[in-house]
Amino acid sequence: MNGICTLGNDYVFDQLVALLNSIDVFLGKEIPVCIYPFDDQTQRIAEEIAKRPNVFIYDDQESINRWDKFMLEASPASMNRNKYRIYGGHRRFCAFDGPFDKFVYLDADTILMNSLSLVFDKLAENDCVVYDFQFKYPDKVYNVKSPKLFKVFAEERIKKEIFCSGFYASKKGLFPQEKQEQLLSYLRGGEKEILYPKGDQSVVNYMFMRSGIPVYNLVYNLPNDTITGCTVTSKHFEEREHILYDRGNRLTYLHYIGVPPNINQAVCAGENIDFPYRDLFLYYRYLNEPEQRPVFKNPPQSYRAPSPSLLVRALRKFKLIKQG
């Protein structure tokens, strides 16, 4: 069975609803969607997906615990035990346990723009399919200053195989417990120092590359005149009927990378904070309830420098911070 995977909690509720609505539009309301819980704060999500019979929250606690344990040891941040605590981003790795034989993972801060038939088709021949330009920024995936890096991975692999963990397609069963233990043995042997010190993006790249699983990037395989970007940092996308195009080519997905969830929360609470492709986000966020879309009364303010008081007011409206 094929399906879509994402990761979330109530903190990213607005982004998650926008993603789910875009999946409804471009893939239909029947395709199964599994949400991996970032933490236990999923009450709003549970209430929302009660209206969506194709969407469910992953509840295999044994699998979750196994990946929690793996990440506690695998993360380079764990080398500083005084400051380190585990975050839930790695729980996207539970997709390798199930429930789908083949899956496409999308971060909650993405919006689907197209069919994923090509991506699923490529999974027939590959164990990992991606579509991004993360390879241009290897310093956000690996510790490029480590002298061990090119001893573990050839430089050419670094240039071609690394990918953004916000979107990738793969298969169930690639990382059973014995494979996890093998990877941990390499990390215990000193390879942990080659990982980027924050988040789980470095870890999932390491998992594929150290296991010798080729990563198929559509950027390297599509005709040059059909390749598109995927992030809101690209300002040249053109919108037509709530779909973005890159020089005439339709995007597969849009990643709101760099726009933190509290900005989305504040905007949905009525604060006029501007960020790239905001109207597109609001369209999909309120697709099923357009009457609830916020109407802004104040002049717009850039998302890069909103005043603290503005955010505090907005988040209190949603009761996302305590009254003080």
PDB file of C-alpha atoms in Angstrom:
ATOM      1  CA  MET A   1       0.000   0.000   0.000  1.00  0.00           C
ATOM      2  CA  ASN A   2       1.195   3.501  -0.849  1.00  0.00           C
ATOM      3  CA  GLY A   3       0.636   6.503   1.383  1.00  0.00           C
ATOM      4  CA  ILE A   4       1.700   9.954   2.495  1.00  0.00           C
ATOM      5  CA  CYS A   5       3.562  10.613   5.726  1.00  0.00           C
ATOM      6  CA  THR A   6       4.093  13.777   7.700  1.00  0.00           C
ATOM      7  CA  LEU A   7       5.131  14.847  11.189  1.00  0.00           C
ATOM      8  CA  GLY A   8       3.367  17.166  13.552  1.00  0.00           C
ATOM      9  CA  ASN A   9       1.893  18.317  16.803  1.00  0.00           C
ATOM     10  CA  ASP A  10      -0.521  21.074  17.771  1.00  0.00           C
ATOM     11  CA  TYR A  11       2.224  23.693  17.483  1.00  0.00           C
ATOM     12  CA  VAL A  12       2.254  23.232  13.687  1.00  0.00           C
ATOM     13  CA  PHE A  13      -1.522  22.792  13.445  1.00  0.00           C
ATOM     14  CA  ASP A  14      -2.124  25.547  10.881  1.00  0.00           C
ATOM     15  CA  GLN A  15       0.661  24.359   8.612  1.00  0.00           C
ATOM     16  CA  LEU A  16      -0.538  20.772   8.895  1.00  0.00           C
ATOM     17  CA  VAL A  17      -4.116  21.682   7.920  1.00  0.00           C
ATOM     18  CA  ALA A  18      -2.813  23.544   4.857  1.00  0.00           C
ATOM     19  CA  LEU A  19      -0.775  20.483   3.866  1.00  0.00           C
ATOM     20  CA  LEU A  20      -3.699  18.090   4.362  1.00  0.00           C
ATOM     21  CA  ASN A  21      -5.982  20.302   2.295  1.00  0.00           C
ATOM     22  CA  SER A  22      -3.446  20.444  -0.519  1.00  0.00           C
ATOM     23  CA  ILE A  23      -3.182  16.641  -0.440  1.00  0.00           C
ATOM     24  CA  ASP A  24      -6.977  16.483  -0.793  1.00  0.00           C
ATOM     25  CA  VAL A  25      -6.811  18.738  -3.845  1.00  0.00           C
ATOM     26  CA  PHE A  26      -3.986  17.069  -5.728  1.00  0.00           C
ATOM     27  CA  LEU A  27      -4.123  13.440  -4.565  1.00  0.00           C
ATOM     28  CA  GLY A  28      -7.746  13.065  -3.532  1.00  0.00           C
ATOM     29  CA  LYS A  29      -9.415  12.426  -0.218  1.00  0.00           C
ATOM     30  CA  GLU A  30      -8.902   8.675  -0.298  1.00  0.00           C
ATOM     31  CA  ILE A  31      -5.119   8.392  -0.192  1.00  0.00           C
ATOM     32  CA  PRO A  32      -4.066   7.370   3.330  1.00  0.00           C
ATOM     33  CA  VAL A  33      -2.065   9.919   5.318  1.00  0.00           C
ATOM     34  CA  CYS A  34      -0.105   8.990   8.442  1.00  0.00           C
ATOM     35  CA  ILE A  35       0.931  11.686  10.922  1.00  0.00           C
ATOM     36  CA  TYR A  36       3.911  10.805  13.104  1.00  0.00           C
ATOM     37  CA  PRO A  37       3.527  12.545  16.487  1.00  0.00           C
ATOM     38  CA  PHE A  38       6.316  14.992  17.309  1.00  0.00           C
ATOM     39  CA  ASP A  39       5.244  14.722  20.942  1.00  0.00           C
ATOM     40  CA  ASP A  40       2.074  14.097  22.960  1.00  0.00           C
ATOM     41  CA  GLN A  41       0.498  17.463  22.103  1.00  0.00           C
ATOM     42  CA  THR A  42      -1.857  16.270  19.388  1.00  0.00           C
ATOM     43  CA  GLN A  43      -5.349  17.041  20.706  1.00  0.00           C
ATOM     44  CA  ARG A  44      -6.197  19.679  18.082  1.00  0.00           C
ATOM     45  CA  ILE A  45      -4.867  17.414  15.355  1.00  0.00           C
ATOM     46  CA  ALA A  46      -6.987  14.517  16.606  1.00  0.00           C
ATOM     47  CA  GLU A  47     -10.102  16.695  16.539  1.00  0.00           C
ATOM     48  CA  GLU A  48      -9.299  17.885  13.009  1.00  0.00           C
ATOM     49  CA  ILE A  49      -8.628  14.472  11.498  1.00  0.00           C
ATOM     50  CA  ALA A  50     -11.816  13.048  12.988  1.00  0.00           C
ATOM     51  CA  LYS A  51     -13.350  14.721   9.914  1.00  0.00           C
ATOM     52  CA  ARG A  52     -10.804  13.074   7.615  1.00  0.00           C
ATOM     53  CA  PRO A  53     -11.245   9.278   7.492  1.00  0.00           C
ATOM     54  CA  ASN A  54      -8.094   8.824   5.395  1.00  0.00           C
ATOM     55  CA  VAL A  55      -5.831  10.505   7.986  1.00  0.00           C
ATOM     56  CA  PHE A  56      -4.563   8.903  11.185  1.00  0.00           C
ATOM     57  CA  ILE A  57      -1.921   9.395  13.865  1.00  0.00           C
ATOM     58  CA  TYR A  58       0.777   6.732  14.144  1.00  0.00           C
ATOM     59  CA  ASP A  59       0.430   4.868  17.439  1.00  0.00           C
ATOM     60  CA  ASP A  60       2.962   2.024  17.293  1.00  0.00           C
ATOM     61  CA  GLN A  61       4.642   2.902  20.567  1.00  0.00           C
ATOM     62  CA  GLU A  62       7.240   0.167  20.235  1.00  0.00           C
ATOM     63  CA  SER A  63       8.400   1.641  16.937  1.00  0.00           C
ATOM     64  CA  ILE A  64       8.375   5.177  18.360  1.00  0.00           C
ATOM     65  CA  ASN A  65      10.399   4.092  21.385  1.00  0.00           C
ATOM     66  CA  ARG A  66      12.924   2.280  19.197  1.00  0.00           C
ATOM     67  CA  TRP A  67      13.566   5.345  17.079  1.00  0.00           C
ATOM     68  CA  ASP A  68      13.668   7.569  20.178  1.00  0.00           C
ATOM     69  CA  LYS A  69      16.386   5.332  21.567  1.00  0.00           C
ATOM     70  CA  PHE A  70      18.224   5.341  18.244  1.00  0.00           C
ATOM     71  CA  MET A  71      18.176   9.127  18.014  1.00  0.00           C
ATOM     72  CA  LEU A  72      19.305   9.589  21.600  1.00  0.00           C
ATOM     73  CA  GLU A  73      22.527   7.880  20.647  1.00  0.00           C
ATOM     74  CA  ALA A  74      22.820   8.836  16.979  1.00  0.00           C
ATOM     75  CA  SER A  75      22.419  12.587  17.287  1.00  0.00           C
ATOM     76  CA  PRO A  76      25.720  14.482  17.453  1.00  0.00           C
ATOM     77  CA  ALA A  77      24.051  16.762  19.986  1.00  0.00           C
ATOM     78  CA  SER A  78      23.985  13.819  22.369  1.00  0.00           C
ATOM     79  CA  MET A  79      27.723  14.248  22.856  1.00  0.00           C
ATOM     80  CA  ASN A  80      26.845  17.193  25.111  1.00  0.00           C
ATOM     81  CA  ARG A  81      24.548  15.453  27.558  1.00  0.00           C
ATOM     82  CA  ASN A  82      24.304  18.520  29.801  1.00  0.00           C
ATOM     83  CA  LYS A  83      22.521  20.520  27.104  1.00  0.00           C
ATOM     84  CA  TYR A  84      20.990  17.812  24.949  1.00  0.00           C
ATOM     85  CA  ARG A  85      17.398  16.695  25.011  1.00  0.00           C
ATOM     86  CA  ILE A  86      15.667  14.648  22.367  1.00  0.00           C
ATOM     87  CA  TYR A  87      13.317  16.366  19.940  1.00  0.00           C
ATOM     88  CA  GLY A  88      10.591  14.637  18.008  1.00  0.00           C
ATOM     89  CA  GLY A  89      11.627  15.408  14.439  1.00  0.00           C
ATOM     90  CA  HIS A  90      13.283  12.018  14.029  1.00  0.00           C
ATOM     91  CA  ARG A  91       9.954  10.257  14.503  1.00  0.00           C
ATOM     92  CA  ARG A  92       9.472  10.615  10.762  1.00  0.00           C
ATOM     93  CA  PHE A  93      11.844   7.614  10.662  1.00  0.00           C
ATOM     94  CA  CYS A  94       8.967   5.466  11.934  1.00  0.00           C
ATOM     95  CA  ALA A  95       7.809   5.442   8.309  1.00  0.00           C
ATOM     96  CA  PHE A  96      10.503   2.825   7.702  1.00  0.00           C
ATOM     97  CA  ASP A  97       8.529   0.571  10.055  1.00  0.00           C
ATOM     98  CA  GLY A  98       5.170   1.232   8.453  1.00  0.00           C
ATOM     99  CA  PRO A  99       2.327   1.422   7.768  1.00  0.00           C
ATOM    100  CA  PHE A 100       3.011   1.949   4.033  1.00  0.00           C
ATOM    101  CA  ASP A 101       5.088  -0.236   1.724  1.00  0.00           C
ATOM    102  CA  LYS A 102       5.990   2.870  -0.275  1.00  0.00           C
ATOM    103  CA  PHE A 103       5.585   6.381   1.040  1.00  0.00           C
ATOM    104  CA  VAL A 104       6.267  10.023   0.338  1.00  0.00           C
ATOM    105  CA  TYR A 105       7.198  12.041   3.397  1.00  0.00           C
ATOM    106  CA  LEU A 106       6.384  15.772   3.492  1.00  0.00           C
ATOM    107  CA  ASP A 107       7.126  18.180   6.320  1.00  0.00           C
ATOM    108  CA  ALA A 108       4.114  19.934   7.835  1.00  0.00           C
ATOM    109  CA  ASP A 109       5.393  23.242   6.447  1.00  0.00           C
ATOM    110  CA  THR A 110       5.015  22.091   2.854  1.00  0.00           C
ATOM    111  CA  ILE A 111       2.124  22.415   0.433  1.00  0.00           C
ATOM    112  CA  LEU A 112       1.605  19.916  -2.334  1.00  0.00           C
ATOM    113  CA  MET A 113       1.276  21.402  -5.818  1.00  0.00           C
ATOM    114  CA  ASN A 114       1.083  18.418  -8.140  1.00  0.00           C
ATOM    115  CA  SER A 115       0.524  14.708  -8.519  1.00  0.00           C
ATOM    116  CA  LEU A 116       3.150  12.417  -7.001  1.00  0.00           C
ATOM    117  CA  SER A 117       2.751   9.700  -9.617  1.00  0.00           C
ATOM    118  CA  LEU A 118       6.253  10.269 -11.021  1.00  0.00           C
ATOM    119  CA  VAL A 119       7.769  10.012  -7.551  1.00  0.00           C
ATOM    120  CA  PHE A 120       5.954   6.765  -6.766  1.00  0.00           C
ATOM    121  CA  ASP A 121       6.853   5.392 -10.204  1.00  0.00           C
ATOM    122  CA  LYS A 122      10.545   6.014  -9.540  1.00  0.00           C
ATOM    123  CA  LEU A 123      10.252   4.055  -6.269  1.00  0.00           C
ATOM    124  CA  ALA A 124       9.783   0.950  -8.415  1.00  0.00           C
ATOM    125  CA  GLU A 125      13.458   1.236  -9.349  1.00  0.00           C
ATOM    126  CA  ASN A 126      14.919   3.110  -6.362  1.00  0.00           C
ATOM    127  CA  ASP A 127      14.765   2.944  -2.580  1.00  0.00           C
ATOM    128  CA  CYS A 128      14.935   6.707  -2.078  1.00  0.00           C
ATOM    129  CA  VAL A 129      13.620   9.448  -4.370  1.00  0.00           C
ATOM    130  CA  VAL A 130      14.092  13.166  -3.636  1.00  0.00           C
ATOM    131  CA  TYR A 131      13.621  16.469  -5.434  1.00  0.00           C
ATOM    132  CA  ASP A 132      15.598  19.391  -4.051  1.00  0.00           C
ATOM    133  CA  PHE A 133      18.841  21.352  -4.206  1.00  0.00           C
ATOM    134  CA  GLN A 134      20.158  20.634  -0.706  1.00  0.00           C
ATOM    135  CA  PHE A 135      23.388  19.326  -2.261  1.00  0.00           C
ATOM    136  CA  LYS A 136      24.362  22.951  -2.841  1.00  0.00           C
ATOM    137  CA  TYR A 137      24.580  23.416   0.928  1.00  0.00           C
ATOM    138  CA  PRO A 138      26.478  20.407   2.317  1.00  0.00           C
ATOM    139  CA  ASP A 139      27.397  22.369   5.452  1.00  0.00           C
ATOM    140  CA  LYS A 140      23.745  22.076   6.559  1.00  0.00           C
ATOM    141  CA  VAL A 141      23.888  18.285   6.381  1.00  0.00           C
ATOM    142  CA  TYR A 142      27.422  17.332   7.402  1.00  0.00           C
ATOM    143  CA  ASN A 143      30.266  18.821   9.385  1.00  0.00           C
ATOM    144  CA  VAL A 144      32.366  19.800   6.375  1.00  0.00           C
ATOM    145  CA  LYS A 145      35.235  20.804   8.672  1.00  0.00           C
ATOM    146  CA  SER A 146      35.655  17.256   9.936  1.00  0.00           C
ATOM    147  CA  PRO A 147      38.744  15.542   8.465  1.00  0.00           C
ATOM    148  CA  LYS A 148      36.831  12.270   8.680  1.00  0.00           C
ATOM    149  CA  LEU A 149      34.034  13.319   6.331  1.00  0.00           C
ATOM    150  CA  PHE A 150      35.701  12.441   3.035  1.00  0.00           C
ATOM    151  CA  LYS A 151      37.154   9.295   4.546  1.00  0.00           C
ATOM    152  CA  VAL A 152      33.638   8.050   5.239  1.00  0.00           C
ATOM    153  CA  PHE A 153      32.027   9.386   2.049  1.00  0.00           C
ATOM    154  CA  ALA A 154      33.674  10.240  -1.248  1.00  0.00           C
ATOM    155  CA  GLU A 155      33.396  13.928  -2.072  1.00  0.00           C
ATOM    156  CA  GLU A 156      31.409  13.120  -5.197  1.00  0.00           C
ATOM    157  CA  ARG A 157      28.754  11.407  -3.072  1.00  0.00           C
ATOM    158  CA  ILE A 158      28.446  14.486  -0.876  1.00  0.00           C
ATOM    159  CA  LYS A 159      27.863  16.581  -3.982  1.00  0.00           C
ATOM    160  CA  LYS A 160      25.185  14.302  -5.419  1.00  0.00           C
ATOM    161  CA  GLU A 161      23.416  12.325  -2.698  1.00  0.00           C
ATOM    162  CA  ILE A 162      22.526  14.655   0.146  1.00  0.00           C
ATOM    163  CA  PHE A 163      18.920  15.814   0.326  1.00  0.00           C
ATOM    164  CA  CYS A 164      16.486  17.897   2.348  1.00  0.00           C
ATOM    165  CA  SER A 165      14.586  15.843   4.893  1.00  0.00           C
ATOM    166  CA  GLY A 166      11.427  17.882   4.251  1.00  0.00           C
ATOM    167  CA  PHE A 167      10.498  15.764   1.227  1.00  0.00           C
ATOM    168  CA  TYR A 168      11.591  12.276   0.287  1.00  0.00           C
ATOM    169  CA  ALA A 169      10.071   9.031  -0.911  1.00  0.00           C
ATOM    170  CA  SER A 170      11.158   5.643   0.336  1.00  0.00           C
ATOM    171  CA  LYS A 171      10.074   2.167   1.415  1.00  0.00           C
ATOM    172  CA  LYS A 172       9.167   0.183   4.481  1.00  0.00           C
ATOM    173  CA  GLY A 173      11.763  -2.167   5.932  1.00  0.00           C
ATOM    174  CA  LEU A 174      14.985  -0.425   4.886  1.00  0.00           C
ATOM    175  CA  PHE A 175      16.175   0.133   8.459  1.00  0.00           C
ATOM    176  CA  PRO A 176      15.277  -2.809  10.703  1.00  0.00           C
ATOM    177  CA  GLN A 177      16.705  -2.926  14.204  1.00  0.00           C
ATOM    178  CA  GLU A 178      19.848  -4.811  13.145  1.00  0.00           C
ATOM    179  CA  LYS A 179      20.583  -2.088  10.566  1.00  0.00           C
ATOM    180  CA  GLN A 180      20.042   0.560  13.218  1.00  0.00           C
ATOM    181  CA  GLU A 181      22.528  -1.194  15.476  1.00  0.00           C
ATOM    182  CA  GLN A 182      25.069  -1.402  12.676  1.00  0.00           C
ATOM    183  CA  LEU A 183      24.755   2.332  12.017  1.00  0.00           C
ATOM    184  CA  LEU A 184      25.135   3.075  15.716  1.00  0.00           C
ATOM    185  CA  SER A 185      28.301   0.992  15.807  1.00  0.00           C
ATOM    186  CA  TYR A 186      29.810   3.199  13.099  1.00  0.00           C
ATOM    187  CA  LEU A 187      28.792   6.316  15.002  1.00  0.00           C
ATOM    188  CA  ARG A 188      30.244   4.956  18.247  1.00  0.00           C
ATOM    189  CA  GLY A 189      33.464   4.360  16.345  1.00  0.00           C
ATOM    190  CA  GLY A 190      33.926   8.088  15.809  1.00  0.00           C
ATOM    191  CA  GLU A 191      31.813   8.885  12.770  1.00  0.00           C
ATOM    192  CA  LYS A 192      29.370  10.962  14.780  1.00  0.00           C
ATOM    193  CA  GLU A 193      31.663  13.951  14.363  1.00  0.00           C
ATOM    194  CA  ILE A 194      30.885  14.160  10.632  1.00  0.00           C
ATOM    195  CA  LEU A 195      27.205  14.915  11.294  1.00  0.00           C
ATOM    196  CA  TYR A 196      25.702  18.395  11.340  1.00  0.00           C
ATOM    197  CA  PRO A 197      25.180  19.162  15.037  1.00  0.00           C
ATOM    198  CA  LYS A 198      21.475  20.084  14.925  1.00  0.00           C
ATOM    199  CA  GLY A 199      18.268  18.328  13.970  1.00  0.00           C
ATOM    200  CA  ASP A 200      17.702  15.001  12.264  1.00  0.00           C
ATOM    201  CA  GLN A 201      18.341  15.901   8.611  1.00  0.00           C
ATOM    202  CA  SER A 202      21.980  14.901   8.934  1.00  0.00           C
ATOM    203  CA  VAL A 203      21.034  11.591  10.538  1.00  0.00           C
ATOM    204  CA  VAL A 204      18.637  10.473   7.789  1.00  0.00           C
ATOM    205  CA  ASN A 205      21.207  11.388   5.132  1.00  0.00           C
ATOM    206  CA  TYR A 206      23.819   9.397   7.015  1.00  0.00           C
ATOM    207  CA  MET A 207      21.448   6.440   7.332  1.00  0.00           C
ATOM    208  CA  PHE A 208      21.002   6.162   3.576  1.00  0.00           C
ATOM    209  CA  MET A 209      24.555   6.952   2.552  1.00  0.00           C
ATOM    210  CA  ARG A 210      26.286   4.784   5.172  1.00  0.00           C
ATOM    211  CA  SER A 211      23.967   1.890   4.277  1.00  0.00           C
ATOM    212  CA  GLY A 212      24.924   2.219   0.625  1.00  0.00           C
ATOM    213  CA  ILE A 213      21.362   2.979  -0.462  1.00  0.00           C
ATOM    214  CA  PRO A 214      21.471   5.158  -3.600  1.00  0.00           C
ATOM    215  CA  VAL A 215      19.506   8.404  -3.498  1.00  0.00           C
ATOM    216  CA  TYR A 216      17.723   9.256  -6.759  1.00  0.00           C
ATOM    217  CA  ASN A 217      17.342  13.036  -7.095  1.00  0.00           C
ATOM    218  CA  LEU A 218      14.957  14.184  -9.800  1.00  0.00           C
ATOM    219  CA  VAL A 219      17.057  17.337 -10.161  1.00  0.00           C
ATOM    220  CA  TYR A 220      19.804  15.218 -11.721  1.00  0.00           C
ATOM    221  CA  ASN A 221      17.480  13.129 -13.841  1.00  0.00           C
ATOM    222  CA  LEU A 222      14.757  15.357 -15.287  1.00  0.00           C
ATOM    223  CA  PRO A 223      15.339  17.414 -18.441  1.00  0.00           C
ATOM    224  CA  ASN A 224      16.945  20.720 -17.504  1.00  0.00           C
ATOM    225  CA  ASP A 225      14.093  22.763 -18.931  1.00  0.00           C
ATOM    226  CA  THR A 226      11.523  21.016 -16.690  1.00  0.00           C
ATOM    227  CA  ILE A 227      13.265  21.224 -13.297  1.00  0.00           C
ATOM    228  CA  THR A 228      11.678  23.468 -10.668  1.00  0.00           C
ATOM    229  CA  GLY A 229      12.634  24.897  -7.333  1.00  0.00           C
ATOM    230  CA  CYS A 230      10.659  24.076  -4.211  1.00  0.00           C
ATOM    231  CA  THR A 231      11.290  26.644  -1.451  1.00  0.00           C
ATOM    232  CA  VAL A 232       9.811  30.005  -0.524  1.00  0.00           C
ATOM    233  CA  THR A 233      13.279  31.529  -0.741  1.00  0.00           C
ATOM    234  CA  SER A 234      12.740  31.523  -4.526  1.00  0.00           C
ATOM    235  CA  LYS A 235      10.915  34.759  -5.307  1.00  0.00           C
ATOM    236  CA  HIS A 236      10.301  34.247  -9.016  1.00  0.00           C
ATOM    237  CA  PHE A 237       7.540  31.618  -8.867  1.00  0.00           C
ATOM    238  CA  GLU A 238       4.335  32.611 -10.655  1.00  0.00           C
ATOM    239  CA  GLU A 239       0.922  31.726  -9.252  1.00  0.00           C
ATOM    240  CA  ARG A 240      -1.968  30.619 -11.430  1.00  0.00           C
ATOM    241  CA  GLU A 241      -5.158  29.262  -9.896  1.00  0.00           C
ATOM    242  CA  HIS A 242      -3.462  28.614  -6.546  1.00  0.00           C
ATOM    243  CA  ILE A 243      -0.625  26.647  -8.129  1.00  0.00           C
ATOM    244  CA  LEU A 244       2.962  27.872  -8.456  1.00  0.00           C
ATOM    245  CA  TYR A 245       5.034  27.658 -11.615  1.00  0.00           C
ATOM    246  CA  ASP A 246       8.779  27.998 -12.045  1.00  0.00           C
ATOM    247  CA  ARG A 247       9.486  29.428 -15.497  1.00  0.00           C
ATOM    248  CA  GLY A 248       6.361  27.737 -16.808  1.00  0.00           C
ATOM    249  CA  ASN A 249       6.860  24.426 -15.017  1.00  0.00           C
ATOM    250  CA  ARG A 250       4.504  23.409 -12.232  1.00  0.00           C
ATOM    251  CA  LEU A 251       6.052  22.853  -8.814  1.00  0.00           C
ATOM    252  CA  THR A 252       5.713  19.475  -7.153  1.00  0.00           C
ATOM    253  CA  TYR A 253       5.628  21.020  -3.697  1.00  0.00           C
ATOM    254  CA  LEU A 254       6.403  24.278  -1.911  1.00  0.00           C
ATOM    255  CA  HIS A 255       8.467  24.218   1.268  1.00  0.00           C
ATOM    256  CA  TYR A 256       7.997  27.149   3.649  1.00  0.00           C
ATOM    257  CA  ILE A 257      11.482  26.677   4.983  1.00  0.00           C
ATOM    258  CA  GLY A 258      12.593  29.531   7.223  1.00  0.00           C
ATOM    259  CA  VAL A 259       9.059  30.570   8.199  1.00  0.00           C
ATOM    260  CA  PRO A 260       8.677  29.405  11.814  1.00  0.00           C
ATOM    261  CA  PRO A 261       5.349  27.973  12.966  1.00  0.00           C
ATOM    262  CA  ASN A 262       4.687  30.845  15.364  1.00  0.00           C
ATOM    263  CA  ILE A 263       4.492  33.178  12.372  1.00  0.00           C
ATOM    264  CA  ASN A 264       1.754  31.029  10.822  1.00  0.00           C
ATOM    265  CA  GLN A 265      -0.006  30.932  14.178  1.00  0.00           C
ATOM    266  CA  ALA A 266       0.100  34.704  14.526  1.00  0.00           C
ATOM    267  CA  VAL A 267      -1.174  35.271  10.982  1.00  0.00           C
ATOM    268  CA  CYS A 268      -4.027  32.834  11.503  1.00  0.00           C
ATOM    269  CA  ALA A 269      -4.837  34.705  14.722  1.00  0.00           C
ATOM    270  CA  GLY A 270      -5.274  37.898  12.690  1.00  0.00           C
ATOM    271  CA  GLU A 271      -1.878  39.566  12.902  1.00  0.00           C
ATOM    272  CA  ASN A 272      -0.755  41.089   9.618  1.00  0.00           C
ATOM    273  CA  ILE A 273       2.684  39.528   9.291  1.00  0.00           C
ATOM    274  CA  ASP A 274       3.859  39.085   5.733  1.00  0.00           C
ATOM    275  CA  PHE A 275       5.936  36.145   4.493  1.00  0.00           C
ATOM    276  CA  PRO A 276       6.617  34.694   1.038  1.00  0.00           C
ATOM    277  CA  TYR A 277       3.592  33.176  -0.675  1.00  0.00           C
ATOM    278  CA  ARG A 278       1.425  33.975   2.349  1.00  0.00           C
ATOM    279  CA  ASP A 279      -1.826  34.190   0.381  1.00  0.00           C
ATOM    280  CA  LEU A 280      -1.187  30.730  -1.020  1.00  0.00           C
ATOM    281  CA  PHE A 281      -0.713  29.341   2.483  1.00  0.00           C
ATOM    282  CA  LEU A 282      -3.920  31.030   3.657  1.00  0.00           C
ATOM    283  CA  TYR A 283      -5.852  29.697   0.671  1.00  0.00           C
ATOM    284  CA  TYR A 284      -5.001  26.094   1.519  1.00  0.00           C
ATOM    285  CA  ARG A 285      -5.220  26.608   5.271  1.00  0.00           C
ATOM    286  CA  TYR A 286      -8.812  27.869   4.992  1.00  0.00           C
ATOM    287  CA  LEU A 287      -9.841  25.890   1.923  1.00  0.00           C
ATOM    288  CA  ASN A 288     -12.714  24.212   3.771  1.00  0.00           C
ATOM    289  CA  GLU A 289     -13.616  27.178   5.958  1.00  0.00           C
ATOM    290  CA  PRO A 290     -12.965  30.365   3.937  1.00  0.00           C
ATOM    291  CA  GLU A 291     -15.223  32.373   6.212  1.00  0.00           C
ATOM    292  CA  GLN A 292     -12.668  31.921   9.006  1.00  0.00           C
ATOM    293  CA  ARG A 293      -9.784  33.302   6.965  1.00  0.00           C
ATOM    294  CA  PRO A 294      -8.380  36.306   8.871  1.00  0.00           C
ATOM    295  CA  VAL A 295      -9.100  39.840   7.734  1.00  0.00           C
ATOM    296  CA  PHE A 296      -6.154  42.099   8.500  1.00  0.00           C
ATOM    297  CA  LYS A 297      -6.703  45.564   9.935  1.00  0.00           C
ATOM    298  CA  ASN A 298      -3.160  46.762  10.564  1.00  0.00           C
ATOM    299  CA  PRO A 299      -0.343  47.465   8.088  1.00  0.00           C
ATOM    300  CA  PRO A 300       1.746  44.391   7.213  1.00  0.00           C
ATOM    301  CA  GLN A 301       4.966  43.699   9.055  1.00  0.00           C
ATOM    302  CA  SER A 302       7.799  41.505   7.803  1.00  0.00           C
ATOM    303  CA  TYR A 303       8.002  38.024   9.277  1.00  0.00           C
ATOM    304  CA  ARG A 304      11.726  38.476   9.734  1.00  0.00           C
ATOM    305  CA  ALA A 305      11.317  41.131  12.400  1.00  0.00           C
ATOM    306  CA  PRO A 306       7.892  41.060  14.055  1.00  0.00           C
ATOM    307  CA  SER A 307       7.769  42.806  17.395  1.00  0.00           C
ATOM    308  CA  PRO A 308       7.693  40.493  20.432  1.00  0.00           C
ATOM    309  CA  SER A 309       4.523  42.147  21.706  1.00  0.00           C
ATOM    310  CA  LEU A 310       2.772  41.460  18.416  1.00  0.00           C
ATOM    311  CA  LEU A 311       3.569  37.776  18.572  1.00  0.00           C
ATOM    312  CA  VAL A 312       2.604  37.583  22.239  1.00  0.00           C
ATOM    313  CA  ARG A 313      -0.804  39.077  21.508  1.00  0.00           C
ATOM    314  CA  ALA A 314      -1.363  36.739  18.610  1.00  0.00           C
ATOM    315  CA  LEU A 315      -0.347  33.581  20.416  1.00  0.00           C
ATOM    316  CA  ARG A 316      -2.479  34.451  23.433  1.00  0.00           C
ATOM    317  CA  LYS A 317      -5.487  34.541  21.141  1.00  0.00           C
ATOM    318  CA  PHE A 318      -4.841  30.927  20.323  1.00  0.00           C
ATOM    319  CA  LYS A 319      -3.902  30.182  23.946  1.00  0.00           C
ATOM    320  CA  LEU A 320      -0.543  28.901  22.729  1.00  0.00           C
ATOM    321  CA  ILE A 321       1.310  30.705  25.486  1.00  0.00           C
ATOM    322  CA  LYS A 322       0.329  31.320  29.080  1.00  0.00           C
ATOM    323  CA  GLN A 323      -1.157  34.598  30.143  1.00  0.00           C
ATOM    324  CA  GLY A 324       1.370  36.528  32.158  1.00  0.00           C
TER     325      GLY A 324
END
